[in-house]
Structure formats: structure tokens, C-alpha cells
PDB file of C-alpha atoms and ligand atoms in Angstrom:
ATOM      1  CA  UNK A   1     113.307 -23.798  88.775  1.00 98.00           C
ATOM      2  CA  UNK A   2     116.915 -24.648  88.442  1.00 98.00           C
ATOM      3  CA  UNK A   3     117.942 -27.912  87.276  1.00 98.00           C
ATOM      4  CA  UNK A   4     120.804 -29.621  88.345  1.00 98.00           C
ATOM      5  CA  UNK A   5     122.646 -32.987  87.814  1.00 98.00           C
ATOM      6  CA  UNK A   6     125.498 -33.374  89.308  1.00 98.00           C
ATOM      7  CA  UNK A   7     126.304 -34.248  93.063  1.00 98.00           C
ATOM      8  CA  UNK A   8     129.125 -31.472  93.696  1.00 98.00           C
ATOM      9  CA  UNK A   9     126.349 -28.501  92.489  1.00 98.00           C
ATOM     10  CA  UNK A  10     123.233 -29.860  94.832  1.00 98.00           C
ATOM     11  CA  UNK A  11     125.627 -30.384  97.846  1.00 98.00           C
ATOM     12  CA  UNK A  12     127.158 -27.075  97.001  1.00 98.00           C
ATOM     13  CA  UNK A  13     123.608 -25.295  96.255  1.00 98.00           C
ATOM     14  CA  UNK A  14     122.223 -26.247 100.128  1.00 98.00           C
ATOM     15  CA  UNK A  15     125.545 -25.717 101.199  1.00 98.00           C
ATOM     16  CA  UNK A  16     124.359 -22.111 100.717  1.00 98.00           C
ATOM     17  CA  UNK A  17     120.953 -22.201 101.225  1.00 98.00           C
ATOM     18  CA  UNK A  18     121.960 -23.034 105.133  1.00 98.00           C
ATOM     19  CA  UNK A  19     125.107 -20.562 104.912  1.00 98.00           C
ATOM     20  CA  UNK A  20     121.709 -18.076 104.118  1.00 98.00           C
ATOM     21  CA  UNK A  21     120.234 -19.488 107.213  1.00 98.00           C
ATOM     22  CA  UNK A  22     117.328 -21.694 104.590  1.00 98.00           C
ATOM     23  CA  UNK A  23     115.874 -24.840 105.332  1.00 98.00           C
ATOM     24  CA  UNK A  24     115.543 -27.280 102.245  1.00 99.00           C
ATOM     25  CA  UNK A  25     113.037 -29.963 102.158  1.00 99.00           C
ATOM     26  CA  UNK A  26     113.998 -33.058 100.255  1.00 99.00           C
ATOM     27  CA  UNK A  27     111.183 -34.982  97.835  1.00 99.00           C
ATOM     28  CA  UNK A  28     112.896 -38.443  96.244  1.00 98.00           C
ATOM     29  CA  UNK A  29     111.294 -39.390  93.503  1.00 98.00           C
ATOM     30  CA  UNK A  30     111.743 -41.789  90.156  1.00 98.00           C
ATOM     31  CA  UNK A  31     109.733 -40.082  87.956  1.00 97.00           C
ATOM     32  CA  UNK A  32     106.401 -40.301  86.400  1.00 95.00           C
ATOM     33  CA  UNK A  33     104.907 -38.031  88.372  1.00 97.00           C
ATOM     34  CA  UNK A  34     101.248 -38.129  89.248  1.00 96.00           C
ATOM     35  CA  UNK A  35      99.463 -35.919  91.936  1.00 96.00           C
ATOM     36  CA  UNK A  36     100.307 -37.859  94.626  1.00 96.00           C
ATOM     37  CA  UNK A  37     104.138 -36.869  94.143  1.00 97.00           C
ATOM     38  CA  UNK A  38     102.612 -32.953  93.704  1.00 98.00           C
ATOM     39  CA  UNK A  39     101.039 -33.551  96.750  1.00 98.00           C
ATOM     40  CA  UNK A  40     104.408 -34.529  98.917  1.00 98.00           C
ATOM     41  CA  UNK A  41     105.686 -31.488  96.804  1.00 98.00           C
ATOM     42  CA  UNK A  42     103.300 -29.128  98.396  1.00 98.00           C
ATOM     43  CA  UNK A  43     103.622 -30.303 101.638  1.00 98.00           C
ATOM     44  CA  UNK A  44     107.644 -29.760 101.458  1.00 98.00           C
ATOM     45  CA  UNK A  45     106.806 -26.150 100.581  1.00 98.00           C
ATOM     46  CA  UNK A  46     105.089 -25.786 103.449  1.00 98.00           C
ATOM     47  CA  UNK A  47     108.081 -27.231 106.172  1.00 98.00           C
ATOM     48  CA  UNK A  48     111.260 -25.102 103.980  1.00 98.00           C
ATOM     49  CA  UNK A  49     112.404 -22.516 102.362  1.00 98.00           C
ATOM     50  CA  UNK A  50     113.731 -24.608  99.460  1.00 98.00           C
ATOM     51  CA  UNK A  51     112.155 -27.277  97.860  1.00 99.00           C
ATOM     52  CA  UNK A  52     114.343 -30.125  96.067  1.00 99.00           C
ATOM     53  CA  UNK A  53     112.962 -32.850  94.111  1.00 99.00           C
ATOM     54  CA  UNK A  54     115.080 -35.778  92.875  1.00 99.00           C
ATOM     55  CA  UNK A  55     114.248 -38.049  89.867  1.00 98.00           C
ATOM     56  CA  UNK A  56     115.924 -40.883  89.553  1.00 98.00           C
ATOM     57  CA  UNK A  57     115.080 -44.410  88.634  1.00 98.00           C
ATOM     58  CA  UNK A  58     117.824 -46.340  91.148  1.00 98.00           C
ATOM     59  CA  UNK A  59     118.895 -49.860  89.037  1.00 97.00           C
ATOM     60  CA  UNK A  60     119.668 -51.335  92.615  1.00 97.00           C
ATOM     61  CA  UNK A  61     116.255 -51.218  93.692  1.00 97.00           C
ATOM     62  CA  UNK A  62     115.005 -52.833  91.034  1.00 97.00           C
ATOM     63  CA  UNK A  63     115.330 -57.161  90.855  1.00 94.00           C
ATOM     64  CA  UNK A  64     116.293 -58.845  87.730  1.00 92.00           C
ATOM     65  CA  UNK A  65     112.859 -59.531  86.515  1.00 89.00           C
ATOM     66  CA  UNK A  66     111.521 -56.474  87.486  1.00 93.00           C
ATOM     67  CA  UNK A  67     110.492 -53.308  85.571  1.00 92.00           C
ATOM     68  CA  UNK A  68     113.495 -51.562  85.347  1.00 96.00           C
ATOM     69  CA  UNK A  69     113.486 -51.029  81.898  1.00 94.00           C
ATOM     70  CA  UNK A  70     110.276 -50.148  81.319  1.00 92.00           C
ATOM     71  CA  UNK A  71     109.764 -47.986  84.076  1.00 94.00           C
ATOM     72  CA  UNK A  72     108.150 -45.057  82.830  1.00 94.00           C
ATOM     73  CA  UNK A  73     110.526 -42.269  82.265  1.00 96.00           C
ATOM     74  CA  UNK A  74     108.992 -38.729  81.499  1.00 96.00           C
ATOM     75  CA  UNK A  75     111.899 -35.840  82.769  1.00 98.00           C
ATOM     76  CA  UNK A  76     110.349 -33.184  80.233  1.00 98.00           C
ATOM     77  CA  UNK A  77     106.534 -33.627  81.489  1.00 98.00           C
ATOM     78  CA  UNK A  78     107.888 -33.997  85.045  1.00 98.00           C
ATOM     79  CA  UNK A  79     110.206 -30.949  84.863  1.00 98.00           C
ATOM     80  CA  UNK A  80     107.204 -28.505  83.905  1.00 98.00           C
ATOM     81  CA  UNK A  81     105.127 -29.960  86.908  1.00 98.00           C
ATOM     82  CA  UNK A  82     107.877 -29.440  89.321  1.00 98.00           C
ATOM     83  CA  UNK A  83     108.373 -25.957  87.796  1.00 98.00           C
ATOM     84  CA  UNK A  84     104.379 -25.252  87.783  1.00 98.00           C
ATOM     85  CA  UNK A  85     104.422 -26.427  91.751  1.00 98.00           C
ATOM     86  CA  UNK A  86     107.218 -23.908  92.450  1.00 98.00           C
ATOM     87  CA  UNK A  87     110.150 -26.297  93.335  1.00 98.00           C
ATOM     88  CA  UNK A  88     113.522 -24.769  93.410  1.00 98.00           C
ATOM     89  CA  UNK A  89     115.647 -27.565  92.373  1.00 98.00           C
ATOM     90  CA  UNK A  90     114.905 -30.366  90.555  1.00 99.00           C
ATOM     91  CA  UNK A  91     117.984 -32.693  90.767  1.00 99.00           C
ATOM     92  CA  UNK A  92     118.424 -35.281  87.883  1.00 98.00           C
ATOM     93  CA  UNK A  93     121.755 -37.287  88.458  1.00 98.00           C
ATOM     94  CA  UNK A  94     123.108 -39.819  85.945  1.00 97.00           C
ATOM     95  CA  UNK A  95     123.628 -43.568  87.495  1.00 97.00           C
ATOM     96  CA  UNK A  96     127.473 -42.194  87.499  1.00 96.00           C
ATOM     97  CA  UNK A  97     126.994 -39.345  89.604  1.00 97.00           C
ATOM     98  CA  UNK A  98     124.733 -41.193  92.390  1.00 97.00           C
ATOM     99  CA  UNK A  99     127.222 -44.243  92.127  1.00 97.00           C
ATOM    100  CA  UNK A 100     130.144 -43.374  91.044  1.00 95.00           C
ATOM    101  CA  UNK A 101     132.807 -46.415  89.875  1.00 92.00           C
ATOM    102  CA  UNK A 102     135.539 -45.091  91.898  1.00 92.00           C
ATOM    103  CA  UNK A 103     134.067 -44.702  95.031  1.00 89.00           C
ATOM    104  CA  UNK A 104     131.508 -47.111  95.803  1.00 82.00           C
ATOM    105  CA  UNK A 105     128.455 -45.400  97.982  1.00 86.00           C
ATOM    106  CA  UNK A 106     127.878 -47.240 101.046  1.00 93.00           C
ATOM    107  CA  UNK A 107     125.701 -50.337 100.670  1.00 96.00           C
ATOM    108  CA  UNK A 108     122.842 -50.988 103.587  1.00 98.00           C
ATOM    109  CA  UNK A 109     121.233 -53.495 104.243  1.00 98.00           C
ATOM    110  CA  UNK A 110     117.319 -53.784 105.090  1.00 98.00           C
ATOM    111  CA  UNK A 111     117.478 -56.499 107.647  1.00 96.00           C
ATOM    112  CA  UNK A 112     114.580 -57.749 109.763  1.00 96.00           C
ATOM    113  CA  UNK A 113     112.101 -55.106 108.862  1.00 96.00           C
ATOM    114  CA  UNK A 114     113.032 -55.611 105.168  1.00 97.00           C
ATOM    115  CA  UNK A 115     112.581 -59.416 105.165  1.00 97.00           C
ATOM    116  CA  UNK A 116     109.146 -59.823 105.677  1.00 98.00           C
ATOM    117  CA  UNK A 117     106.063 -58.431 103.107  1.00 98.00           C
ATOM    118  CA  UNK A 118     107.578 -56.327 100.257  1.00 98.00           C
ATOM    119  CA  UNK A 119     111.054 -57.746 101.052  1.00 98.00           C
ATOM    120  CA  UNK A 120     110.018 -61.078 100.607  1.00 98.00           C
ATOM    121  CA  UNK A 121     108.722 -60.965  97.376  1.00 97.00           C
ATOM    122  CA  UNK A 122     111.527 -58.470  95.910  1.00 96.00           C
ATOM    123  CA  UNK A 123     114.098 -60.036  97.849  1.00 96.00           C
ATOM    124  CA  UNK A 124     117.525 -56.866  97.513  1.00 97.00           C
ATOM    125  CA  UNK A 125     114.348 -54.121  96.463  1.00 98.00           C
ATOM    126  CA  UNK A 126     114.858 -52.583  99.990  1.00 98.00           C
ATOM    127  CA  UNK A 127     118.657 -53.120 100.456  1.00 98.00           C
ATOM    128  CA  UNK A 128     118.767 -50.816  96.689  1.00 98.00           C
ATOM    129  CA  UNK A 129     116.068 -48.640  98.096  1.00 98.00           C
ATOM    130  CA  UNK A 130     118.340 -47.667 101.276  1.00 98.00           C
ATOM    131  CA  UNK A 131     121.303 -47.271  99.343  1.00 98.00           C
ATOM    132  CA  UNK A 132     119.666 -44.965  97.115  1.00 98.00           C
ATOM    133  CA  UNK A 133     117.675 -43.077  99.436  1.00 98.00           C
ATOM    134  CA  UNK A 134     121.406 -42.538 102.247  1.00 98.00           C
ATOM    135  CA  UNK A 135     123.519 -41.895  99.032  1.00 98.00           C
ATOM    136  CA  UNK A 136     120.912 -38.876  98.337  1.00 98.00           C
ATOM    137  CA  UNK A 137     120.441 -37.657 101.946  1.00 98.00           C
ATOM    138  CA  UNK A 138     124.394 -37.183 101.766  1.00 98.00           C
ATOM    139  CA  UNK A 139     124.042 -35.776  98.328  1.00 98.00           C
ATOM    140  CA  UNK A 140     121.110 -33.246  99.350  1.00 98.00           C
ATOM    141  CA  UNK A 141     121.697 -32.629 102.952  1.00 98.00           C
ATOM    142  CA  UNK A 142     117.943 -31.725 103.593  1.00 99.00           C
ATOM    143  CA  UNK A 143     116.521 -30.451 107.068  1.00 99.00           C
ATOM    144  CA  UNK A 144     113.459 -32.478 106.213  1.00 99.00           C
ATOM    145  CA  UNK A 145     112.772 -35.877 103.869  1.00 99.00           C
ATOM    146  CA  UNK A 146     109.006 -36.113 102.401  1.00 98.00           C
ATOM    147  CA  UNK A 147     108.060 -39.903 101.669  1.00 98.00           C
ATOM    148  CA  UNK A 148     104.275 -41.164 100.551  1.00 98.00           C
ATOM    149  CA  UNK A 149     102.328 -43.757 103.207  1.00 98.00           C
ATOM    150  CA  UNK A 150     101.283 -45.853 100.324  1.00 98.00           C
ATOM    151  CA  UNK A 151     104.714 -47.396 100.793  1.00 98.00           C
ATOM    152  CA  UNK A 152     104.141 -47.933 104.195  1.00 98.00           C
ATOM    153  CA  UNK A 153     107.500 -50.177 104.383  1.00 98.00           C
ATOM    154  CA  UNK A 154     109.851 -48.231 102.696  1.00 98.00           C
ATOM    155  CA  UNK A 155     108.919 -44.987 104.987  1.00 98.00           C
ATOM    156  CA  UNK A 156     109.077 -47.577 107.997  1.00 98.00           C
ATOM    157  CA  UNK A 157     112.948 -48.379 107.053  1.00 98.00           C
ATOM    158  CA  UNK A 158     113.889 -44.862 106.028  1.00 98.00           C
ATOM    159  CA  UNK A 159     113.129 -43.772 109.297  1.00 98.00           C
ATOM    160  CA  UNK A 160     115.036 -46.730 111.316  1.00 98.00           C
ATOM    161  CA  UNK A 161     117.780 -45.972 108.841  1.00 98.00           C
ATOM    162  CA  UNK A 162     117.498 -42.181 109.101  1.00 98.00           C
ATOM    163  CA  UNK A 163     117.694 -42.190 113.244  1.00 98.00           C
ATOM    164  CA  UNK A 164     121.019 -43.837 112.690  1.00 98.00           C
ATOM    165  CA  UNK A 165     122.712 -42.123 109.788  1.00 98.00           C
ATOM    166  CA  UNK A 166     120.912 -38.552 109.490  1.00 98.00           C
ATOM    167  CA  UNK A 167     119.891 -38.183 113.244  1.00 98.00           C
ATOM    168  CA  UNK A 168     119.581 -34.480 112.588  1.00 97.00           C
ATOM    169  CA  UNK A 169     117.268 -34.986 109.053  1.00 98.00           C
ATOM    170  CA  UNK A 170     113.277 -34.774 109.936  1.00 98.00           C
ATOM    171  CA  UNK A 171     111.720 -37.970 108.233  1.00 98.00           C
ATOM    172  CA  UNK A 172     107.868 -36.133 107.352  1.00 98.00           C
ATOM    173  CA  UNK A 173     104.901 -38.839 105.835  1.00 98.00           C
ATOM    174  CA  UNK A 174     102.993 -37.967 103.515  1.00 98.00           C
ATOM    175  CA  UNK A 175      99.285 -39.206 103.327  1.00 98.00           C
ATOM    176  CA  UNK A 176      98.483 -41.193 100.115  1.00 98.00           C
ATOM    177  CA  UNK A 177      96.020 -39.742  97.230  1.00 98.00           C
ATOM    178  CA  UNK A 178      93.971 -41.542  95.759  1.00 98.00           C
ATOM    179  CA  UNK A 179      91.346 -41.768  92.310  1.00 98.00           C
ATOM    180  CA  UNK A 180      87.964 -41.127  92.676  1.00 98.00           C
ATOM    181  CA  UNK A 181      87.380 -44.712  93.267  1.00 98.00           C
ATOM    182  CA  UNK A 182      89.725 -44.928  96.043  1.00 98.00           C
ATOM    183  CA  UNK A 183      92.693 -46.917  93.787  1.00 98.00           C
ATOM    184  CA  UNK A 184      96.179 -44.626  95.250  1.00 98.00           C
ATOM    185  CA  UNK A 185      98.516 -42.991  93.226  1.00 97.00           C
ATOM    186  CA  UNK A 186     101.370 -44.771  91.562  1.00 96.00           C
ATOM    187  CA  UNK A 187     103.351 -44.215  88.481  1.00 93.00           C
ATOM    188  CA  UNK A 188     102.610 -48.346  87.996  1.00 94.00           C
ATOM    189  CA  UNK A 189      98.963 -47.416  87.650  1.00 97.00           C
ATOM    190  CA  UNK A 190      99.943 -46.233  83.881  1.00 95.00           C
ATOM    191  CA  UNK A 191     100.379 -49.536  82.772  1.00 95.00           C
ATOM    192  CA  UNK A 192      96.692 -51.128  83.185  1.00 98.00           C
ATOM    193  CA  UNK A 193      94.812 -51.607  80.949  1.00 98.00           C
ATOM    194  CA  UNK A 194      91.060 -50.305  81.123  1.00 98.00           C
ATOM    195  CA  UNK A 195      89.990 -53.703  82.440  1.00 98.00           C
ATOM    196  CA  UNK A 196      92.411 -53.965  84.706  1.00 98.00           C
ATOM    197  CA  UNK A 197      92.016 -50.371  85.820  1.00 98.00           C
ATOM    198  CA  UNK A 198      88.260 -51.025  86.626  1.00 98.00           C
ATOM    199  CA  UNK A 199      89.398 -54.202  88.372  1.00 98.00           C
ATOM    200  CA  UNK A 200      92.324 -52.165  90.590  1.00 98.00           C
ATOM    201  CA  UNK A 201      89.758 -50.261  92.909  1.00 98.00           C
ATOM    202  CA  UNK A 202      88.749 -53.693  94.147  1.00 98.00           C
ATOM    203  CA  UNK A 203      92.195 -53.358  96.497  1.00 98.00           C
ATOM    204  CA  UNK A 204      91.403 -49.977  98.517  1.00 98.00           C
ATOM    205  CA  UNK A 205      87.773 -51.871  99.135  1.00 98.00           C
ATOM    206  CA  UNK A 206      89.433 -54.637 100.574  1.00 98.00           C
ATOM    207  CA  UNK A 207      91.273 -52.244 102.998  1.00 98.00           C
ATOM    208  CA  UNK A 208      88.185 -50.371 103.682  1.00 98.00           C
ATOM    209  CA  UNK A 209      86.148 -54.056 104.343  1.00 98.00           C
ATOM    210  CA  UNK A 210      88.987 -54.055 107.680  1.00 98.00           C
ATOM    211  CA  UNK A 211      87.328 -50.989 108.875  1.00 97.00           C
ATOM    212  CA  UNK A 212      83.970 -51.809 108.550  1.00 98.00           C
ATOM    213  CA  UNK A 213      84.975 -54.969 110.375  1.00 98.00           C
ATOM    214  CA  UNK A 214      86.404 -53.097 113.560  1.00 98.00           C
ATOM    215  CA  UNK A 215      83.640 -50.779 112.758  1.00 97.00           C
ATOM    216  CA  UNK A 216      81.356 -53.336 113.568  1.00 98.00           C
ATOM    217  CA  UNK A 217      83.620 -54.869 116.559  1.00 97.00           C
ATOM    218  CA  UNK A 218      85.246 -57.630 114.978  1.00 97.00           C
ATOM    219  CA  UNK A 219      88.704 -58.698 115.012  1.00 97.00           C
ATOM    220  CA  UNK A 220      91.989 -57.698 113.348  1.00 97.00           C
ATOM    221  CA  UNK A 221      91.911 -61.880 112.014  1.00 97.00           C
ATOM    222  CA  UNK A 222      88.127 -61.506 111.332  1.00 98.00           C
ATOM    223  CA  UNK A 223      88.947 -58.321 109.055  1.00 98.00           C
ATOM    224  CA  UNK A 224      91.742 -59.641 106.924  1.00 97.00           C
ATOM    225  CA  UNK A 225      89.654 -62.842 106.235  1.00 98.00           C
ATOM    226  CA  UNK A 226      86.965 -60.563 104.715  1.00 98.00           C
ATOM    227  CA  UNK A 227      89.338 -58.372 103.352  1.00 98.00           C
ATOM    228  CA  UNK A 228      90.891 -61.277 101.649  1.00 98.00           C
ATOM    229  CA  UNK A 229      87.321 -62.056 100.520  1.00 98.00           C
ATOM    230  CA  UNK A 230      86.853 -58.750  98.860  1.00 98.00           C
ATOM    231  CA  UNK A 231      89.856 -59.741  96.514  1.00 98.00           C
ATOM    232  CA  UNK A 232      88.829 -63.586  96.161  1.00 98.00           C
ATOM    233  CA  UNK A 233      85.379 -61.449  94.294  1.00 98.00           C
ATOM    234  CA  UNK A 234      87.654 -60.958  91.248  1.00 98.00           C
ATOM    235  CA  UNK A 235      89.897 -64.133  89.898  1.00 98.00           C
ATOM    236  CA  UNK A 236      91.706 -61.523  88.090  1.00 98.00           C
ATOM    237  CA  UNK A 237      93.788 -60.169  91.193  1.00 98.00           C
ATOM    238  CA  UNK A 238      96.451 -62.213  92.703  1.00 98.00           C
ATOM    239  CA  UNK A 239      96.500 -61.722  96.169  1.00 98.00           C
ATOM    240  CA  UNK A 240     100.341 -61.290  97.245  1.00 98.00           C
ATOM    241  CA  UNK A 241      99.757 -60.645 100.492  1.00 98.00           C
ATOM    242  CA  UNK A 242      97.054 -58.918 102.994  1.00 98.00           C
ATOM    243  CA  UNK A 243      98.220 -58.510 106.616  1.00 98.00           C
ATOM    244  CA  UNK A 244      97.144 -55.828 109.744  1.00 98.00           C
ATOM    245  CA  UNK A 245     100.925 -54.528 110.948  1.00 98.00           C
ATOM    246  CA  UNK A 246     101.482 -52.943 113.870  1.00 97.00           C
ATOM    247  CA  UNK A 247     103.023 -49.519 111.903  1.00 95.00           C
ATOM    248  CA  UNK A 248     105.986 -49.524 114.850  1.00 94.00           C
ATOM    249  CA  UNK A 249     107.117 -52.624 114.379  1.00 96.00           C
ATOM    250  CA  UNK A 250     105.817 -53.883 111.141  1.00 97.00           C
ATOM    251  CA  UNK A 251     105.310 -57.468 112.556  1.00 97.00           C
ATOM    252  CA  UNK A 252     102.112 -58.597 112.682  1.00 97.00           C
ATOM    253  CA  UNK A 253      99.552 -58.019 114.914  1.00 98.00           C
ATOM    254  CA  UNK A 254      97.967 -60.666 117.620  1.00 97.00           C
ATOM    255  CA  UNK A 255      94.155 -61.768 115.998  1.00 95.00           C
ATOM    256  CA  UNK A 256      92.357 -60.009 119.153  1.00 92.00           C
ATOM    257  CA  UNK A 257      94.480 -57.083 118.752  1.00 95.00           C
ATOM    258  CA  UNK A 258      93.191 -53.619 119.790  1.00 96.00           C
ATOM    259  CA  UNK A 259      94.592 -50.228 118.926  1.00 96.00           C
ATOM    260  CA  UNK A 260      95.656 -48.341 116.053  1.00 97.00           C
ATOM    261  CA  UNK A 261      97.131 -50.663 112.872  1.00 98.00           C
ATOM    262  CA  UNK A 262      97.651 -50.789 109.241  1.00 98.00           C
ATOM    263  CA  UNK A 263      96.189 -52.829 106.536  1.00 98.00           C
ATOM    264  CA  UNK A 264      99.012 -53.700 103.650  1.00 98.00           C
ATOM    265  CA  UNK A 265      98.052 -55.072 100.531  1.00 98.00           C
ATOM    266  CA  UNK A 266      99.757 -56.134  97.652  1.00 98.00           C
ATOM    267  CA  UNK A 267      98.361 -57.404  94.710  1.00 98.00           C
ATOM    268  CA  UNK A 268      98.710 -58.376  91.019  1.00 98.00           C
ATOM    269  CA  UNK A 269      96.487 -57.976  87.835  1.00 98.00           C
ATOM    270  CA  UNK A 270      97.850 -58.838  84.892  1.00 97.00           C
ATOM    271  CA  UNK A 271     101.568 -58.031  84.438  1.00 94.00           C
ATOM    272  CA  UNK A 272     101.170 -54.778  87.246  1.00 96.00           C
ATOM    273  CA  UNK A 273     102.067 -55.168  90.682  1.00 96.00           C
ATOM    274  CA  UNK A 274     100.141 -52.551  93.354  1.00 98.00           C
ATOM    275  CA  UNK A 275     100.924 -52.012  96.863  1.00 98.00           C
ATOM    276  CA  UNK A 276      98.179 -50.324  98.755  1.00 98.00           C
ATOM    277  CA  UNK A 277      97.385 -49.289 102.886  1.00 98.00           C
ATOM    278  CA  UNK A 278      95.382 -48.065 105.223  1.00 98.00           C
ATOM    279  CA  UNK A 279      95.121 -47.249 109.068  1.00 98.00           C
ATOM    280  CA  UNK A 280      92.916 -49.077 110.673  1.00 98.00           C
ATOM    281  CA  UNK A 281      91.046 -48.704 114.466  1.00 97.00           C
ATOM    282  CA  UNK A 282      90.075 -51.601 116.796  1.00 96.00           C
TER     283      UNK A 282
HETATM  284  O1  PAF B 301     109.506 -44.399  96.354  1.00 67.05           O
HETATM  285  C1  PAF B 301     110.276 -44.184  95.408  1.00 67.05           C
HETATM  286  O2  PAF B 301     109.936 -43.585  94.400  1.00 67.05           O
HETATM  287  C2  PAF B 301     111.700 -44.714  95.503  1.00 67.05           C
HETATM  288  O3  PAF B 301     111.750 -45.905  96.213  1.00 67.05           O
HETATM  289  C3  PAF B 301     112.692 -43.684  96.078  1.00 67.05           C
HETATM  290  C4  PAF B 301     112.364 -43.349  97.526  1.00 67.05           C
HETATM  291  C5  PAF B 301     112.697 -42.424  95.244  1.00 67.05           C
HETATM  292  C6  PAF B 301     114.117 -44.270  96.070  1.00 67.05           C
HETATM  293  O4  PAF B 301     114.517 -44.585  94.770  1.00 67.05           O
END
């Protein structure tokens, strides 16, 4: 695996690859990888020729009481993954080389789709995210973008923002992995406690209670009511918000709703914050 960090060698690198007639598949990442990043890995093996992985922890993405500075940051441990799942570039820019003082990367904006759930409680997260995520695509050039479902908003706006700016680039989700209790993937997961740990695979139970609801033929509003019940079991988890989207709009959907939806969660115990979803059928 070749390592490379600065924005002139990765666009020159697939400036080759698709002079040698290669796709590349593109897998952003910030790090602290876990199996549910090797799994988004695999999957770009299997749509390329070339796999690239990015790590970078964006500071625009990030609000001013956020975790930015304790994010976890692990580039040795995640380098020898990468290498072990056969990626072919692992690109690991400094905050200079994605943003670079004298020439300001475009700035997007989020917009409607951003205000709502996730963009409402980290009011700018998404605007960062989308700066991040274009400045990259123009960095990498990929044929293909991987991105996990467990953040079911973020994919939602990189593809709005990807049919404008990258109409060519193939926006791929990935499905989300989870423990063995059912609590997905996330580099956050690292910083609860054993408690809290026990306590986190209360939220994928509250997502499956909505299928067991339209299971049993009640409604979408019926389902996040017990959903939200599920949660309510444990004081320790502050509910954030619990809502059944309709996955091409993200607005939310009517209380008699039938059809295909997704169940979003977000949730707090103790100091970590957890985003969770799942697909739902009434
Ligand atoms: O999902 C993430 O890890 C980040 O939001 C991303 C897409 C790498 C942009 O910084």
C-alpha cells in the first residue's frame, strides 16, 4: 500500500490509473477504523481496480463543543488494516493540503435536507461535512464513492450534492455492521464505558421494536411511540431524536404511512453521542 499526503500526488496517481484505463473506488474516512470501515473497504474492492482510502479528521465538520480534539486518532493501527485489506492508497492530507490558506476550497451549504435531525442538533456539522467530502471528490477523482447507511443523512446529502457537482462519480451505500448485540459500528463506540456499552444496544432494539410494530400491522406513529418506549426503559439514554423518514426525501413520514422507510435514532449516554438506523416495511 502506498501512502500518500499530498493533493498534487493522489490527483496525479488516478490521473494514471484512468490514463491505464483503471477504475478507483473512493472510501472517506476519519480514522479509527473498526470493521464497519473494512467492510466499505471490501466492498470498494469489489466495484475498482484501485482502492483509495482517506483519513482525515475535517475541523469544519466538527462544532465548537464537539469532539474534535479528542477524536480518536490511530494512523499507525489504521495504516496496517488498510494494508492487511489490500488498499492501494491510503491518502493522509494535512488540514493545509485539503484547505489550503491561499485558495479557499469551495464552501457548500447543506440546506433543507441538512436542517432538520442531525443538522439541527450540530447546526454547520453538514455544511463542514460537504465541504470536506467535494474538496476530496476533486482531490481523488474516483469512478465510485463508498459511504456507511448508519449515517443515513450524510449519504442522503452526498448524493443530492454529488448529482450536481460529480454527475459522473457513482455514490455506492454501504450496509451498516453491527456487534453481536446489534449496537453499529462507530469509532464513538470507543469511548463508553462498560456500563454504558451494555446500555448502547438498547438503541438498535428500539429500531427493531418499529418492525415488530409493522410486523404486527401497526402504524409508522404507533412504532416510534414504542420505539421511543424501548429507550424511556433506561433513564440513562437521552433520547435526541427518533423519527420514520421517508429515505428520498428525509422528511417525515404521514402516521398511516405505508411503504418502505427508515427509522433514525440518535441518542446520548453519558458524554457519547450515537446515531443509529434501520429500514423499516409497512
Ligand atoms: O463519515 C465520516 O467519517 C465523515 O463524515 C467523512 C465522510 C469522512 C467526511 O469527513
Amino acid at each position: 500500500m502506498q501512502t500518500i499526503a499530498t493533493a498534487a500526488e493522489m490527483t496525479a496517481f488516478v490521473d494514471k490509473a484512468h490514463a491505464n484505463g483503471k477504475t478507483v473506488a473512493f472510501v472517506p474516512t476519519m480514522g479509527a477504523l473498526h470493521a464497519g470501515h473494512l467492510s466499505l473497504v471490501h466492498l470498494a474492492r469489489s466495484l475498482a481496480d484501485i482502492v483509495v482510502v482517506s483519513i482525515f479528521v475535517n475541523p469544519l465538520q466538527f462544532g465548537a463543543n464537539e469532539d474534535f480534539d479528542r477524536y480518536p486518532r490511530t494512523l499507525d493501527a489504521d495504516a496496517t488494516k488498510l494494508a492487511e485489506a489490500r488498499v492501494n492508497v491510503l491518502f493522509a492530507p494535512t488540514a493545509t493540503e485539503v484547505y489550503p490558506p491561499d485558495s479557499q476550497p469551495r464552501q457548500l451549504k447543506a440546506g433543507v435536507a441538512g436542517a432538520p435531525f442531525e443538522g439541527a442538533i450540530r447546526p454547520g456539522h453538514f455544511d463542514g461535512m460537504l465541504t470536506v467530502v467535494n474538496r476530496l471528490f476533486d482531490i481523488v477523482t474516483p469512478d465510485v464513492a463508498i459511504f456507511g447507511a448508519k449515517d443515513a443523512q450524510q449519504v442522503f446529502l452526498v448524493k443530492q450534492m454529488a448529482a450536481k457537482l460529480h454527475p459522473r462519480l457513482k455514490i455506492v451505500e454501504a450496509p451498516t455492521v453491527r456487534e453481536f448485540d446489534g449496537l453499529a459500528m462507530s469509532s464513538r463506540n470507543r469511548y463508553l464505558n462498560p456500563n454504558e456499552r451494555a446500555l448502547a444496544a438498547q438503541i438498535s432494539r428500539a429500531l427493531t421494536r418499529c418492525q415488530e410494530v409493522a410486523d404486527a400491522r401497526g402504524t409508522a406513529a404507533q412504532a416510534a411511540k414504542q420505539a421511543a418506549a424501548v429507550i424511556a426503559e433506561k433513564p440513562a439514554i437521552r433520547l435526541e431524536y427518533l423519527a420514520l423518514i421517508d429515505p428520498n426525501t428525509f422528511k417525515e413520514v404521514p402516521a398511516t404511512f405505508k411503504g418502505q422507510c427508515l427509522a433514525i435514532i440518535a441518542a446520548r449516554i453519558g458524554e457519547t453521542r450515537l446515531i443509529d438506523n434501520l429500514r423499516i416495511a409497512f
